[in-house]
Coordinates of C-alpha atoms and ligand atoms in Angstrom, one line a residue:
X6 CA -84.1 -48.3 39.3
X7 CA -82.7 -47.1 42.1
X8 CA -81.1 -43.2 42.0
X9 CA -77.8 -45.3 43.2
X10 CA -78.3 -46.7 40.2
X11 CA -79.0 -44.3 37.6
X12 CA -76.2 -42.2 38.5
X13 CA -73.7 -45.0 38.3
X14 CA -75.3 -46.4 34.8
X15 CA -75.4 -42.4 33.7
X16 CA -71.6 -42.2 34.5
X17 CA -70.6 -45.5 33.0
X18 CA -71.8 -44.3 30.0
X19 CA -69.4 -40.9 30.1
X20 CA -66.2 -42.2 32.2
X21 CA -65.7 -45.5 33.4
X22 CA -63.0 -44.1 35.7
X23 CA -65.6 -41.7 37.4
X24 CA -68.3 -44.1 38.1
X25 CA -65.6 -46.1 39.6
X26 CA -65.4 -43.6 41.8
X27 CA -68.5 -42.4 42.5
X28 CA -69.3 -46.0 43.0
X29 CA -66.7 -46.3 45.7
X30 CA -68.2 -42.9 47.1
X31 CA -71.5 -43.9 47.1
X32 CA -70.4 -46.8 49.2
X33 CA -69.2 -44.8 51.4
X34 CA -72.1 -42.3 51.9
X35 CA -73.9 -44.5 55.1
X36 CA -70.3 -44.3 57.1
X37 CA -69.9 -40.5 56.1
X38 CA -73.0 -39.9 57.4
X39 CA -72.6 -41.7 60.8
X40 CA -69.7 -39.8 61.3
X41 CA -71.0 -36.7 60.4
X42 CA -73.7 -37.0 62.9
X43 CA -71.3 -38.4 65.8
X44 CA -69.3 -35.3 64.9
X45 CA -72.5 -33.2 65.0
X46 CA -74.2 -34.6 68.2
X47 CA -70.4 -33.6 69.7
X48 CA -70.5 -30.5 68.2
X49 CA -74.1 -29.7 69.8
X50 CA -73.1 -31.2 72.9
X51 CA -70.3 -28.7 73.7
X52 CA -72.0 -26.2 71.7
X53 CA -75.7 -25.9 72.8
X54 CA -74.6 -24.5 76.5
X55 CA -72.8 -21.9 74.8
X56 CA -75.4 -21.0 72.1
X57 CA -78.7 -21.8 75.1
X58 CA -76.8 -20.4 78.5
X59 CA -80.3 -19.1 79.8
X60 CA -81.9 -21.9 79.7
X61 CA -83.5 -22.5 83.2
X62 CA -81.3 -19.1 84.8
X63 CA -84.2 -16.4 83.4
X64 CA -87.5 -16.9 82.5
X65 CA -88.3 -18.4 79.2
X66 CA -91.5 -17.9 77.1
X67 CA -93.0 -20.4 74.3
X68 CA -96.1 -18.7 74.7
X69 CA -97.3 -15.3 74.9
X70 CA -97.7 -15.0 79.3
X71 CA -101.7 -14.5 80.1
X72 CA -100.7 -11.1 82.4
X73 CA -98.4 -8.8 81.0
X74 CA -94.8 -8.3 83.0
X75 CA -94.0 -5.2 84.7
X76 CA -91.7 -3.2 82.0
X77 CA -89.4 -2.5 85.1
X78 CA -88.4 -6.3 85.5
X79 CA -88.4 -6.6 81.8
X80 CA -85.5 -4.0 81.3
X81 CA -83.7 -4.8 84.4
X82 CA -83.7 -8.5 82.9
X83 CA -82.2 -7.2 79.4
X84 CA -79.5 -4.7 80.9
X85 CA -78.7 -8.1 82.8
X86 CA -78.5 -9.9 80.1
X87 CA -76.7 -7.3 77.7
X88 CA -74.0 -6.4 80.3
X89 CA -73.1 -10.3 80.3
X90 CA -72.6 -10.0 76.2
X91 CA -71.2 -6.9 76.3
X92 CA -67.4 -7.6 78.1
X93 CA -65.8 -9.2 75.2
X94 CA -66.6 -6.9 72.2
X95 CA -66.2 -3.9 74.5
X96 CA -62.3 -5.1 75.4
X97 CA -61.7 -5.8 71.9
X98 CA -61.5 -9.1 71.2
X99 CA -64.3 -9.4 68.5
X100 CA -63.0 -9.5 64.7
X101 CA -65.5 -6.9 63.1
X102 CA -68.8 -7.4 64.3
X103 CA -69.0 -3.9 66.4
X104 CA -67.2 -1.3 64.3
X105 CA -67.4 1.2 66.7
X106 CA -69.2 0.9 69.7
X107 CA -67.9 3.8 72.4
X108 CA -70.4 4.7 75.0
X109 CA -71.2 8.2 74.0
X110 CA -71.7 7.1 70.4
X111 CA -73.3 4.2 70.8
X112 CA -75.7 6.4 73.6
X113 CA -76.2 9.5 71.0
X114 CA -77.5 6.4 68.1
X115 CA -79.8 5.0 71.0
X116 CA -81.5 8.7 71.4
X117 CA -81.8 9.2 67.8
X118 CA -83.5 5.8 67.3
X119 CA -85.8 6.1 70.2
X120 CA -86.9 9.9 68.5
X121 CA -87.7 8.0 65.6
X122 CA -88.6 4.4 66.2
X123 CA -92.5 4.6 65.3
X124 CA -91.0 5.8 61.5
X125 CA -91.7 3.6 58.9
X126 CA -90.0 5.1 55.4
X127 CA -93.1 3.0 53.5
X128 CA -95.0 6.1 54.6
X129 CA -92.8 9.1 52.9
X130 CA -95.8 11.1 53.4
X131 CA -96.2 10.8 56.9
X132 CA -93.0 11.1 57.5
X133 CA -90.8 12.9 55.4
X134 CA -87.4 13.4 57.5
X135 CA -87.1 9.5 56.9
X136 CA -87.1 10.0 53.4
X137 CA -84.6 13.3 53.5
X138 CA -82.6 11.0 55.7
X139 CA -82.5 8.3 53.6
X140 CA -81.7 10.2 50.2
X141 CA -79.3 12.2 51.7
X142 CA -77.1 9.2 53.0
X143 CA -77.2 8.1 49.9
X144 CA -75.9 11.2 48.4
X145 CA -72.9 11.6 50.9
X146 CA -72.2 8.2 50.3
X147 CA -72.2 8.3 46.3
X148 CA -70.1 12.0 46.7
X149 CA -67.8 9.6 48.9
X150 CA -67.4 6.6 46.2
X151 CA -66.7 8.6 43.0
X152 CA -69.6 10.3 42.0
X153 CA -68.0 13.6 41.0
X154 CA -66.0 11.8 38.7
X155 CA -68.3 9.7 36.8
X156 CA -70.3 13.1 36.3
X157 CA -67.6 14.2 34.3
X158 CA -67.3 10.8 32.3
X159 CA -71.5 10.6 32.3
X160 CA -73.3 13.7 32.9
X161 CA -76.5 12.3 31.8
X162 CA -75.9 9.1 34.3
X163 CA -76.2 10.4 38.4
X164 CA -74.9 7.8 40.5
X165 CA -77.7 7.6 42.6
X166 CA -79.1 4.3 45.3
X167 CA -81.2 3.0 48.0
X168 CA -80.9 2.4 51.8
X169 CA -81.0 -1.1 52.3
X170 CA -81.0 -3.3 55.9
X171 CA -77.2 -4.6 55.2
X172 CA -74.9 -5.7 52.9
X173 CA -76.5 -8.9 51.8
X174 CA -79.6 -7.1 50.6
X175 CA -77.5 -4.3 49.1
X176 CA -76.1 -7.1 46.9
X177 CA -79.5 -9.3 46.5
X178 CA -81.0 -5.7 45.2
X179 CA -77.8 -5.5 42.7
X180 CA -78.0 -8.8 41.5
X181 CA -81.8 -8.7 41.3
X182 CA -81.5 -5.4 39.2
X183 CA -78.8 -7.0 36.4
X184 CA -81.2 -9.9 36.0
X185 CA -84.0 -7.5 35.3
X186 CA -82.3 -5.4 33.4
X187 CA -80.8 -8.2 31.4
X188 CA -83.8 -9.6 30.8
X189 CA -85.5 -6.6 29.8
X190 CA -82.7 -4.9 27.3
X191 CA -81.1 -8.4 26.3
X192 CA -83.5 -11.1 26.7
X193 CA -81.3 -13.4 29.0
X194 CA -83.8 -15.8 30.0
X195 CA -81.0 -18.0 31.7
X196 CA -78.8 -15.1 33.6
X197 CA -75.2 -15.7 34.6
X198 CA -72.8 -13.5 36.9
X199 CA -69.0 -14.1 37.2
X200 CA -67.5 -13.6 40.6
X201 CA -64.5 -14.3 42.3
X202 CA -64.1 -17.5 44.9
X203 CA -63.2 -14.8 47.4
X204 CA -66.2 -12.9 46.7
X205 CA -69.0 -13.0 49.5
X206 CA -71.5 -15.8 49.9
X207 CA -74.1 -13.2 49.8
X208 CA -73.6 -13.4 46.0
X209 CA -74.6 -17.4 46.1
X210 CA -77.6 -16.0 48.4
X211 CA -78.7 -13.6 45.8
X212 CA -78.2 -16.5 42.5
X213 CA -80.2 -18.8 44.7
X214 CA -83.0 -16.6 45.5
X215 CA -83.4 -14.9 41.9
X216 CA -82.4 -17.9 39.6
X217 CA -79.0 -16.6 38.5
X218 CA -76.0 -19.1 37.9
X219 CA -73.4 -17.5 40.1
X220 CA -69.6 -18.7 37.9
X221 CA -67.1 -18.7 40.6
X222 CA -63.5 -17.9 39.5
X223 CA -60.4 -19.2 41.1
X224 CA -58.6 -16.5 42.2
X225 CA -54.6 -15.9 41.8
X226 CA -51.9 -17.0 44.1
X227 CA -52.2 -13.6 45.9
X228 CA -55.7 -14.1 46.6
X229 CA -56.9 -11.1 43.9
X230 CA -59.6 -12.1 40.9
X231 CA -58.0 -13.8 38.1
X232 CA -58.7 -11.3 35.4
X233 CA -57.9 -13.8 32.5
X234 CA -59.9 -16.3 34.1
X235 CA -62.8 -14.0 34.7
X236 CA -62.8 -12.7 31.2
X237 CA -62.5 -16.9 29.7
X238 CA -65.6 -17.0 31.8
X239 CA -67.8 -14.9 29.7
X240 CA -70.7 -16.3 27.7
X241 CA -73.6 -14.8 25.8
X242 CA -75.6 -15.6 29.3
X243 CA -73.2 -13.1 31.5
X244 CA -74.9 -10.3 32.9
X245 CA -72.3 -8.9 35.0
X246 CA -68.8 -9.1 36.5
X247 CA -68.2 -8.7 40.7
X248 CA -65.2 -7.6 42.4
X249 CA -64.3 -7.1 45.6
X250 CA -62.8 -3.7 47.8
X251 CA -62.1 -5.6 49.4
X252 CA -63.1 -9.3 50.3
X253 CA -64.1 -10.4 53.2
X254 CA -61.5 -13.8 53.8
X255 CA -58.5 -11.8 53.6
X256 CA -59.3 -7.9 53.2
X257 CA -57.7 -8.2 49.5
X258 CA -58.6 -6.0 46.9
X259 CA -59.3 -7.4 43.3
X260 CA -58.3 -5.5 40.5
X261 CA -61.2 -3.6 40.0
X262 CA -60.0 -1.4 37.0
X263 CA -59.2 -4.3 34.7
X264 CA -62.2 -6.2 35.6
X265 CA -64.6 -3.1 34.9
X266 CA -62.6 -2.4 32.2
X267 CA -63.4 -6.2 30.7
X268 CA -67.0 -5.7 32.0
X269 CA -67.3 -2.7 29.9
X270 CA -65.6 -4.1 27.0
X271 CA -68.3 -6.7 27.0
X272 CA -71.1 -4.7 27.5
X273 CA -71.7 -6.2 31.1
X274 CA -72.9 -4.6 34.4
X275 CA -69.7 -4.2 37.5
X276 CA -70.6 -4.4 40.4
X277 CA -67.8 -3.6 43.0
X278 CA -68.5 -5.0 46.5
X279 CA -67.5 -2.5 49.0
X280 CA -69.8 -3.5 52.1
X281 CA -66.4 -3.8 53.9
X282 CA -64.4 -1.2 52.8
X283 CA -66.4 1.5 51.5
X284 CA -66.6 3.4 54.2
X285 CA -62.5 2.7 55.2
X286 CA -60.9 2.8 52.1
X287 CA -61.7 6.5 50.7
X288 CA -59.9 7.7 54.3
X289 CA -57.4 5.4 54.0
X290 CA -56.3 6.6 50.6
X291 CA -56.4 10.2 52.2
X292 CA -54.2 9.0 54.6
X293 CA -51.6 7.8 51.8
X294 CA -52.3 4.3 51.9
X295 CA -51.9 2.1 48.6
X296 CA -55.7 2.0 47.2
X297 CA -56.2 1.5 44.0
X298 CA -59.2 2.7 42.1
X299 CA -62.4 1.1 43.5
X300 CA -65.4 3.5 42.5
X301 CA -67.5 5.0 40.5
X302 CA -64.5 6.9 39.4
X303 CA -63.7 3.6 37.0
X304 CA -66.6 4.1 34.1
X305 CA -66.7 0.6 34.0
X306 CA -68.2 0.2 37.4
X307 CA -71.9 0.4 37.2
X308 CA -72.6 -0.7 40.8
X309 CA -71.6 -0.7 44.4
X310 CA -72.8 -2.2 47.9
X311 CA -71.2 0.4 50.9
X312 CA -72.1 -0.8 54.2
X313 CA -73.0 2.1 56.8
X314 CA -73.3 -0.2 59.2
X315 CA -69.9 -1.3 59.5
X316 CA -66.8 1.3 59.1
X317 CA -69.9 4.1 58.5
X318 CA -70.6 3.5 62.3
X319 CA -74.4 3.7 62.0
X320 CA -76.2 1.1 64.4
X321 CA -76.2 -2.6 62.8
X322 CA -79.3 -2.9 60.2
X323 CA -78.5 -0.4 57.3
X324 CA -75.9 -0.3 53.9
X325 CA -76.4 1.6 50.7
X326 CA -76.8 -0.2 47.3
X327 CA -75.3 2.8 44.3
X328 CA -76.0 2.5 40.7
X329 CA -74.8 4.4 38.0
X330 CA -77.9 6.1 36.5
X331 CA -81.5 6.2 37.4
X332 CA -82.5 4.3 34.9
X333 CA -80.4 0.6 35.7
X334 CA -81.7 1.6 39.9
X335 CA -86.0 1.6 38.4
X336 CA -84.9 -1.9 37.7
X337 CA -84.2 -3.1 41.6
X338 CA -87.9 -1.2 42.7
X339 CA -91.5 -2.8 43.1
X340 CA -94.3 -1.4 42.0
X341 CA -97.9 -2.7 42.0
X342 CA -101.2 -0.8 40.3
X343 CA -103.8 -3.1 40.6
X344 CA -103.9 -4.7 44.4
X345 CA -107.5 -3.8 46.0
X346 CA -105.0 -3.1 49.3
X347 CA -104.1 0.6 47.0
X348 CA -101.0 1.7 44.6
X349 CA -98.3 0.4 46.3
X350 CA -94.4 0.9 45.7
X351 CA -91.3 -0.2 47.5
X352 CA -87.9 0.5 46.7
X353 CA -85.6 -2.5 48.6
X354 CA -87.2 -6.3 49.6
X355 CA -88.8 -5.5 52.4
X356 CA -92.4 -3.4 53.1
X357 CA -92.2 -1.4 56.3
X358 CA -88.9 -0.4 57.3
X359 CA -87.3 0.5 60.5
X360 CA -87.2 4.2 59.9
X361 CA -85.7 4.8 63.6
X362 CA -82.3 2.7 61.7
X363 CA -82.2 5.0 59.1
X364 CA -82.3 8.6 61.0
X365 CA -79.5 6.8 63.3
X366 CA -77.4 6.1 60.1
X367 CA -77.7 9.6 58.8
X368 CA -76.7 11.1 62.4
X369 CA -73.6 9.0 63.1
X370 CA -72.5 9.9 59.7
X371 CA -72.9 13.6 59.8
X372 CA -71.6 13.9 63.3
X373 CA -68.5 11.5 62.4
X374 CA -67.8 13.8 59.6
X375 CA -64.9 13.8 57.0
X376 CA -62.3 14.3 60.4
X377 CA -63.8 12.2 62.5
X378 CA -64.2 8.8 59.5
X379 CA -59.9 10.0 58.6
X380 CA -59.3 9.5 62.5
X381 CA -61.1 6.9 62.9
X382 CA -59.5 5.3 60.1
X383 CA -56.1 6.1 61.3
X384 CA -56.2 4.2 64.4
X385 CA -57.2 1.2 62.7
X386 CA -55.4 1.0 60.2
X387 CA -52.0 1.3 62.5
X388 CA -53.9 -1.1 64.9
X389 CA -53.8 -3.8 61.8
X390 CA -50.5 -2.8 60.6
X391 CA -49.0 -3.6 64.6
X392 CA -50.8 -6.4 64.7
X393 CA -49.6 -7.8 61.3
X394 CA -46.2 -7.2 61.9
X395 CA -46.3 -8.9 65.5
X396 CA -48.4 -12.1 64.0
X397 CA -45.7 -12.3 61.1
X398 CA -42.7 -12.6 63.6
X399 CA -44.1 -15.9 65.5
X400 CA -42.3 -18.8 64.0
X401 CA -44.9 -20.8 62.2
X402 CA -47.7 -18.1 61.7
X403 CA -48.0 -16.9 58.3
X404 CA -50.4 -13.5 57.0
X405 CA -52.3 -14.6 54.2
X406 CA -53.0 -11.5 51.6
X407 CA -52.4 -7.8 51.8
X408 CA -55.7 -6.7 53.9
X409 CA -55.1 -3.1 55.4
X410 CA -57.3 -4.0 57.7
X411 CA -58.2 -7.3 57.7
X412 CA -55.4 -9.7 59.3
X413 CA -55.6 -13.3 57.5
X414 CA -53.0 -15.7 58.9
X415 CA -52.6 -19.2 58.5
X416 CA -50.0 -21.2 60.9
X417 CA -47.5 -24.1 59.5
X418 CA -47.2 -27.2 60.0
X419 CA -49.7 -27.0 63.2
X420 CA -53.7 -27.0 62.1
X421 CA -54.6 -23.2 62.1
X422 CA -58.1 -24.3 63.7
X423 CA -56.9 -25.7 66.9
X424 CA -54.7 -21.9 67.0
X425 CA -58.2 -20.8 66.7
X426 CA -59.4 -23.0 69.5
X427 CA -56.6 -21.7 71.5
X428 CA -57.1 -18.4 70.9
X429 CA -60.9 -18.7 71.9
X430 CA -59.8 -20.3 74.8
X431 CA -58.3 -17.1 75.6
X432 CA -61.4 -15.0 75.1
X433 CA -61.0 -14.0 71.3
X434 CA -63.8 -14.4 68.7
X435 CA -62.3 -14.6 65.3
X436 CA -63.7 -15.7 62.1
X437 CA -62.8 -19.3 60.4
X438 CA -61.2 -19.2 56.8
X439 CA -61.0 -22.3 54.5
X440 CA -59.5 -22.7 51.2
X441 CA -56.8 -22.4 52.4
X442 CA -56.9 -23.2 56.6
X443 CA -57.2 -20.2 58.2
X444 CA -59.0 -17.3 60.2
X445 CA -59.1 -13.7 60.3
X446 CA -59.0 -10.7 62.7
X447 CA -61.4 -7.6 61.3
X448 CA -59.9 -4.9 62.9
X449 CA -62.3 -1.8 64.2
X450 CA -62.2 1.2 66.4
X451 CA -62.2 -1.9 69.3
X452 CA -59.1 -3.1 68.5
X453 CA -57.3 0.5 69.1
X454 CA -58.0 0.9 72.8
X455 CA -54.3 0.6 74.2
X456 CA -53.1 -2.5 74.8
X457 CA -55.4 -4.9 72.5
X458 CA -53.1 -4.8 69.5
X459 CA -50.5 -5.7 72.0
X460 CA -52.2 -8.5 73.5
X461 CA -53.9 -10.0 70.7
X462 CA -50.1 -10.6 69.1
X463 CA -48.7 -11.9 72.8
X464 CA -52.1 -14.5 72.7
X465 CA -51.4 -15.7 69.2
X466 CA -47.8 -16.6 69.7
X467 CA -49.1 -18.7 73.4
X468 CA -51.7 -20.0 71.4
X469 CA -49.2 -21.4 68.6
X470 CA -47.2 -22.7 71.4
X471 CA -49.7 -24.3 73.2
X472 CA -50.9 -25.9 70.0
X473 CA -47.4 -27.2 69.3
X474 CA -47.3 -28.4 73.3
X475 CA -50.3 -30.4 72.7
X476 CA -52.1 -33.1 71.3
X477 CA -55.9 -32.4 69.3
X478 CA -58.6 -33.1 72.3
X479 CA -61.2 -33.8 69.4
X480 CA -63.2 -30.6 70.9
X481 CA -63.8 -26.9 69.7
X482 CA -63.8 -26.1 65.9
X483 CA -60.6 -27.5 64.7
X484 CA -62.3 -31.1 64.0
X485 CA -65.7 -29.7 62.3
X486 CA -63.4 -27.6 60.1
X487 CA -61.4 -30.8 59.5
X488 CA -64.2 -32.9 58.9
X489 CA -66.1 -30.2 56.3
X490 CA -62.7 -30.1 54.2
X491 CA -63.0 -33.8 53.7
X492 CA -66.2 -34.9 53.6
X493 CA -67.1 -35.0 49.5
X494 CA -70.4 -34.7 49.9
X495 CA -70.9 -30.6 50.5
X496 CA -75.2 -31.6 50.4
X497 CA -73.9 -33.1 54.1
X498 CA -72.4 -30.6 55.3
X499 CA -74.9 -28.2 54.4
X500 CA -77.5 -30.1 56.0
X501 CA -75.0 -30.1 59.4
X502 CA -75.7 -26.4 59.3
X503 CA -78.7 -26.4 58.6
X504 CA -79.8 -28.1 61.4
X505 CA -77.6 -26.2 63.8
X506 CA -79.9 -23.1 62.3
X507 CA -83.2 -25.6 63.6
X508 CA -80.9 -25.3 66.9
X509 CA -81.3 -21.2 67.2
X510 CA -85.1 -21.7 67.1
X511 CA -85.6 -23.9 69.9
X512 CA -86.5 -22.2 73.2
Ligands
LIG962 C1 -67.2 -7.9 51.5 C2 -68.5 -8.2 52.2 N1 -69.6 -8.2 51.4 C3 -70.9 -8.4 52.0 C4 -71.0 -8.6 53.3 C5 -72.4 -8.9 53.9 O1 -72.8 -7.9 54.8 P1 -73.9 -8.2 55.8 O2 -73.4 -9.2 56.8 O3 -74.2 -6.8 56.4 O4 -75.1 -8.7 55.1 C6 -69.9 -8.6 54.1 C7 -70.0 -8.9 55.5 O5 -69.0 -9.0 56.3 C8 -68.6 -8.4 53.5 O6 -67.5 -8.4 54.3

């Protein structure tokens, strides 16, 4: 019998209506496929100059070349090639991506990575300022998020943590640790962890590598967790609760008290997500901004990811994954006694780590310091708040959410993606929202150079215009967008991406 089959048959049996349906679906699969792949050969077609630009302009390798090239050529090819990338996040019009990014930072991180870049923190012995870096930017970070407080609530349970290489492993390692844990001092065989919709993908990432059933929650009409819903989620299988401060689609923060709160009640680990704001929103509460508890402060809140490579400034490739007590972090490390290759231990996924990453984390935040993260923080958040005002007062443009910092807007009754496409037309890189049509500006120290605020708002309300002026030209974004939000089949979709990542292999 054919899977066609089976599937219809299996249905019959449970709703008539459905198999109707899926019948009529299934029918449909060979055309949504053929479009799919028009759309996608498209796609590539306007997309693969832009993705490939030095194809045939600068030399091109597939194999390793027999006679080594002169390291003169080699750098004057790269400073060639970086000044070329460099223009539009230097002027600004980047969401997130470079956090900070002035010369004379970016130049004082390039000296203390080159002083270091032979470390490799696998070897503590050998060399130990990696691993006096490393603990100590995990101690200014936990003294940052709370960890005085939970002292006073748990003496006995130091919020302690590991450097990790970014935010997605900071979660993996969290998620990773609750199975374990759960597994060990519950005996959950079949682990389950309850998350927002608005709650980043690296949460999916982390259920698909480690065999956890990630429950995603619809969130409320003001894009926060649904705490009722989260808490009607709960089974015997739940492990533990996420929230985010705050999520990445529109910079909203859930309410992380009450879901810690219901966490605790149950028993279950909390892990508050703060890759985004962890380093922002401490300063921004300094600066009498409206943020509500996030942090270890909440005794409910057993976790946290903090992402020093975004508002911390460090250079990209490091974040900080907190527990609350030693004993649930023993549960993210490796250790091995019996491989012939020695005793061998690691504390995060990978083996050898870029050492020269984690002495340039440690130095931007010490010479930031507590004034220089509150300044830094000022300008952005008035950046955002000028920006959010302007974007509010062009007819048709809505903000979506509350973000401090992130701007979420949506436009009515013209298609927010071809706003997008006009807005790339003009040079801007900005980040693609669905559920509902959108994107998003991230705003960073880029953003506050005089005049960007200012000019972003002026492009937006031309862009609107322009979209209103004219008809869809089927190219840019605004029809893959389309196409993804109606296309049934997600398996599809995914594929589509998957072989655009196929794309960023090829020579
Ligand atoms: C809220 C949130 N969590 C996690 C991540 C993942 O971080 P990374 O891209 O460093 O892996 C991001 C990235 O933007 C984020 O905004």
């Amino acid at each position: 019998m054919k899977l066609d089959d089976l599937m219809t048959k299996g249905l019959t049996r449970v709703n008539p209506k459905l198999a109707a349906r899926s019948e009529r679906y299934l029918r449909r699969i060979p055309a949504i496929r053929a479009r799919l792949d028009r759309e996608y050969d498209r796609l590539m077609a306007g997309i693969e100059g832009s993705l490939k630009p030095y194809r045939g302009t600068v030399p091109s390798f597939a194999t390793i070349p027999p006679a080594g090239r002169p390291r003169e050529e080699i750098l004057a090819e790269m400073d060639d090639l970086s000044g070329r990338e460099g223009t539009t996040w230097r002027e600004g019009r980047v969401s997130g991506g470079v956090y900070q990014g002035d010369d004379d930072h970016v130049a004082f991180l390039n000296r203390v990575y080159a002083l270091n870049s032979q470390v490799n923190p696998l070897h503590a012995d050998l060399w130990p300022s990696a691993t006096k870096y490393e603990a100590e930017i995990v101690a200014m970070t936990a003294a940052m998020l709370g960890a005085d407080a939970a002292r006073v609530h748990e003496p006995q349970r130091e919020v302690c943590g590991t450097v990790t290489s970014g935010g997605t492993e900071s979660i993996l390692m969290a998620m990773k640790t609750y199975r374990d844990w759960a597994r060990d001092t519950e005996r959950i065989k079949r682990p389950q962890v309850i998350a927002p919709t608005t709650a980043h993908v690296a949460f999916d990432k982390a259920a698909h590598y480690f065999g956890i059933r990630l429950i995603r929650v619809p969130v409320g009409r003001d894009f926060r967790a649904d705490v009722a819903r989260m808490r009607a989620a709960i089974t015997n299988d739940t492990i533990a609760l996420v929230g985010s401060a705050p999520a990445f689609p529109h910079g909203t923060i859930d309410p992380i008290e009450a879901l810690s709160e219901t966490a605790r009640e149950h028993g279950l680990g909390f892990h508050t997500d703060a890759c985004l704001g962890g380093f922002i929103l401490p300063w921004a509460r300094r600066l009498g901004y409206p943020v509500p508890p996030f942090d270890f402060s909440l005794p409910g809140v057993t976790s946290m990811s903090a992402d020093t490579h975004k508002y911390g400034y460090a250079a990209k490739g490091t974040s900080v994954v907190l527990y609350r007590g030693t004993e649930l972090r023993s549960y993210q490390y490796f250790a091995a006694t019996e491989w012939p290759g020695g005793l061998y231990f690691s504390p995060t996924m990978a083996g050898s780590r870029p050492g020269g990453l984690s002495a340039a984390c440690w130095a931007a935040m010490v010479s930031m310091g507590e004034e220089g993260y509150l300044e830094a923080s000022r300008r952005i958040l008035e950046a955002a708040a000028a920006i959010k005002e302007g974007a509010a007062r062009i007819p048709g443009v809505r903000v979506v959410g509350d973000g401090l910092f992130v701007v979420a807007i949506t436009t009515h009754p013209i298609d927010p993606y071809r706003v997008m496409d006009a807005m790339t037309g003009r040079g801007w890189h900005l980040i693609g929202l669905q559920k509902p049509a959108g994107f998003h500006l991230c705003v960073t120290l880029r953003q506050t150079a005089p005049g960007v605020a200012e000019r972003f708002v002026e492009d937006l309300g031309a862009s609107v215009e322009e979209t209103r002026a004219t008809k869809p030209t089927g190219a840019g974004m605004a029809p893959v967008y389309g196409m993804a939000a109606t296309v049934p089949f997600r398996g599809m979709v995914s594929d589509m991406l998957k072989r655009y990542m196929d794309l960023l292999y090829e020579v």
